[in-house]
Amino acid sequence: DKPFYLVGFSVGGNYALAYTGRAGKNRRQNTVEASDRSHLLKAVIGISNPFDLLVTERRLRSKVFGLYNANIQGGYYEPYGYQGFAKMERFPRNEILSQLKTIYDIDALTRAPALGYKSVEDLMKGSSCGNFITDIDIPFLVVQAKDD
């Protein structure tokens, strides 16, 4: 049980901050599970992270940023074949996933249902660190570029 620090870049920064905020909220509400080790987290840094994943996803789908979406889409679905997702009933197989055009489409068939969300919008709202920033109860730093 050693103290630790989190540093996340881009979406990883979002998840680091969201995790820290959820942990702070759980401590404040006395709903911490016995296996929780978030009390060992001493500080968190988010670098160039989005605060609203739904806004970010829509921007990545736009014409200007569509290249990013297209470039990462090809390999985005592959990990799901190796995780517990593949064991889900009615889970789409890799050959179906590889035909999808956007990360949004992939998330609609994979992450949202696997994690218990009704839609991709609910998944992204529930995963956006902007919803948890005020619950962070340890030192944190967010580094953003003015034009990012």
Coordinates of C-alpha atoms in Angstrom, one line a residue:
D1 CA 0.0 0.0 0.0
K2 CA 2.3 2.8 -1.3
P3 CA 1.1 6.2 -2.2
F4 CA 0.8 6.9 -5.9
Y5 CA 0.2 9.8 -8.4
L6 CA -1.7 9.8 -11.7
V7 CA -0.7 11.6 -14.8
G8 CA -2.9 11.3 -17.9
F9 CA -2.6 12.6 -21.4
S10 CA -5.6 13.4 -23.6
V11 CA -8.5 11.0 -22.9
G12 CA -6.3 9.3 -20.3
G13 CA -6.2 12.6 -18.4
N14 CA -9.9 12.8 -18.6
Y15 CA -10.2 9.3 -17.0
A16 CA -7.6 10.1 -14.3
L17 CA -9.5 13.2 -13.3
A18 CA -12.9 11.5 -13.4
Y19 CA -11.6 8.6 -11.3
T20 CA -10.2 11.0 -8.8
G21 CA -13.4 13.0 -8.6
R22 CA -15.5 9.8 -8.2
A23 CA -13.2 8.7 -5.4
G24 CA -13.5 12.0 -3.7
K25 CA -17.3 11.9 -4.0
N26 CA -17.4 8.3 -2.6
R27 CA -15.2 9.4 0.4
R28 CA -17.4 12.4 1.1
Q29 CA -20.6 10.2 1.0
N30 CA -19.0 7.3 3.0
T31 CA -19.6 4.9 0.1
V32 CA -16.0 3.6 -0.3
E33 CA -15.7 -0.1 -0.9
A34 CA -13.3 -2.2 1.3
S35 CA -11.1 -2.9 -1.8
D36 CA -10.8 0.8 -2.7
R37 CA -7.2 2.1 -2.6
S38 CA -8.0 5.6 -3.9
H39 CA -6.9 7.0 -0.5
L40 CA -3.4 6.2 -1.5
L41 CA -3.6 8.6 -4.5
K42 CA -1.8 11.8 -3.5
A43 CA -2.2 14.0 -6.6
V44 CA -3.4 13.9 -10.2
I45 CA -2.4 15.7 -13.4
G46 CA -4.4 15.9 -16.6
I47 CA -2.5 17.1 -19.7
S48 CA -4.5 18.2 -22.8
N49 CA -7.5 16.4 -21.6
P50 CA -11.1 16.9 -22.7
F51 CA -13.6 17.8 -20.1
D52 CA -16.6 16.8 -22.1
L53 CA -16.2 13.6 -24.1
L54 CA -19.3 14.0 -26.1
V55 CA -18.3 17.4 -27.4
T56 CA -14.8 16.0 -28.1
E57 CA -16.2 13.0 -30.0
R58 CA -18.4 15.3 -32.2
R59 CA -15.4 17.5 -32.9
L60 CA -13.3 14.5 -33.9
R61 CA -16.1 13.4 -36.3
S62 CA -16.2 16.8 -38.0
K63 CA -14.6 17.3 -41.4
V64 CA -11.4 18.9 -40.1
F65 CA -10.8 16.3 -37.5
G66 CA -12.3 13.4 -39.3
L67 CA -8.8 12.2 -40.2
Y68 CA -8.0 11.5 -36.6
N69 CA -11.2 9.4 -36.3
A70 CA -10.4 7.5 -39.5
N71 CA -6.8 6.8 -38.5
I72 CA -7.5 5.3 -35.1
Q73 CA -10.7 3.6 -36.0
G74 CA -8.9 0.7 -37.7
G75 CA -7.2 -0.6 -34.6
Y76 CA -9.7 0.7 -32.1
Y77 CA -12.0 -2.4 -32.2
E78 CA -9.2 -5.1 -31.9
P79 CA -8.8 -5.1 -28.1
Y80 CA -12.5 -6.0 -27.6
G81 CA -11.9 -9.4 -29.1
Y82 CA -9.4 -10.2 -26.3
Q83 CA -11.3 -8.8 -23.4
G84 CA -14.5 -9.9 -21.6
F85 CA -16.5 -8.0 -24.1
A86 CA -16.1 -10.9 -26.6
K87 CA -17.9 -13.1 -24.1
M88 CA -21.0 -10.9 -24.1
E89 CA -24.1 -12.4 -25.6
R90 CA -24.8 -10.8 -29.0
F91 CA -21.4 -9.0 -28.9
P92 CA -20.4 -8.0 -32.4
R93 CA -17.5 -10.0 -33.8
N94 CA -14.3 -8.3 -35.1
E95 CA -15.4 -8.7 -38.7
I96 CA -18.5 -6.6 -37.9
L97 CA -16.6 -4.1 -35.9
S98 CA -14.0 -3.6 -38.6
Q99 CA -16.7 -2.4 -41.0
L100 CA -17.9 0.4 -38.7
K101 CA -16.8 3.9 -39.7
T102 CA -16.5 5.9 -36.5
I103 CA -15.5 5.5 -32.9
Y104 CA -19.0 6.5 -32.0
D105 CA -20.4 3.5 -33.9
I106 CA -17.9 1.2 -32.3
D107 CA -18.7 2.5 -28.8
A108 CA -22.5 2.1 -29.5
L109 CA -22.0 -1.6 -30.1
T110 CA -19.3 -2.3 -27.5
R111 CA -18.4 0.0 -24.6
A112 CA -21.8 1.5 -23.9
P113 CA -23.7 -1.8 -23.6
A114 CA -20.8 -3.6 -21.9
L115 CA -20.5 -0.9 -19.2
G116 CA -24.3 -0.8 -18.7
Y117 CA -25.0 2.5 -20.4
K118 CA -28.2 2.9 -22.6
S119 CA -26.4 5.0 -25.2
V120 CA -23.0 6.4 -26.3
E121 CA -24.2 9.8 -25.1
D122 CA -24.9 8.4 -21.6
L123 CA -21.5 6.7 -21.6
M124 CA -19.7 9.9 -22.6
K125 CA -21.6 12.0 -20.1
G126 CA -20.9 9.5 -17.3
S127 CA -17.2 9.3 -18.2
S128 CA -16.5 13.0 -18.7
C129 CA -14.2 14.5 -16.0
G130 CA -16.0 17.8 -16.2
N131 CA -18.8 16.2 -14.2
F132 CA -16.4 15.2 -11.4
I133 CA -13.9 18.1 -11.1
T134 CA -15.7 19.7 -8.1
D135 CA -15.5 16.4 -6.3
I136 CA -11.7 16.1 -6.4
D137 CA -10.5 16.4 -2.9
I138 CA -6.7 16.1 -3.4
P139 CA -4.2 18.4 -5.2
F140 CA -4.7 18.3 -9.0
L141 CA -3.3 20.2 -12.0
V142 CA -4.7 20.5 -15.5
V143 CA -2.4 21.7 -18.3
Q144 CA -4.0 22.9 -21.5
A145 CA -2.7 24.7 -24.6
K146 CA -4.5 27.9 -25.4
D147 CA -5.2 26.7 -28.9
D148 CA -5.9 23.0 -28.2

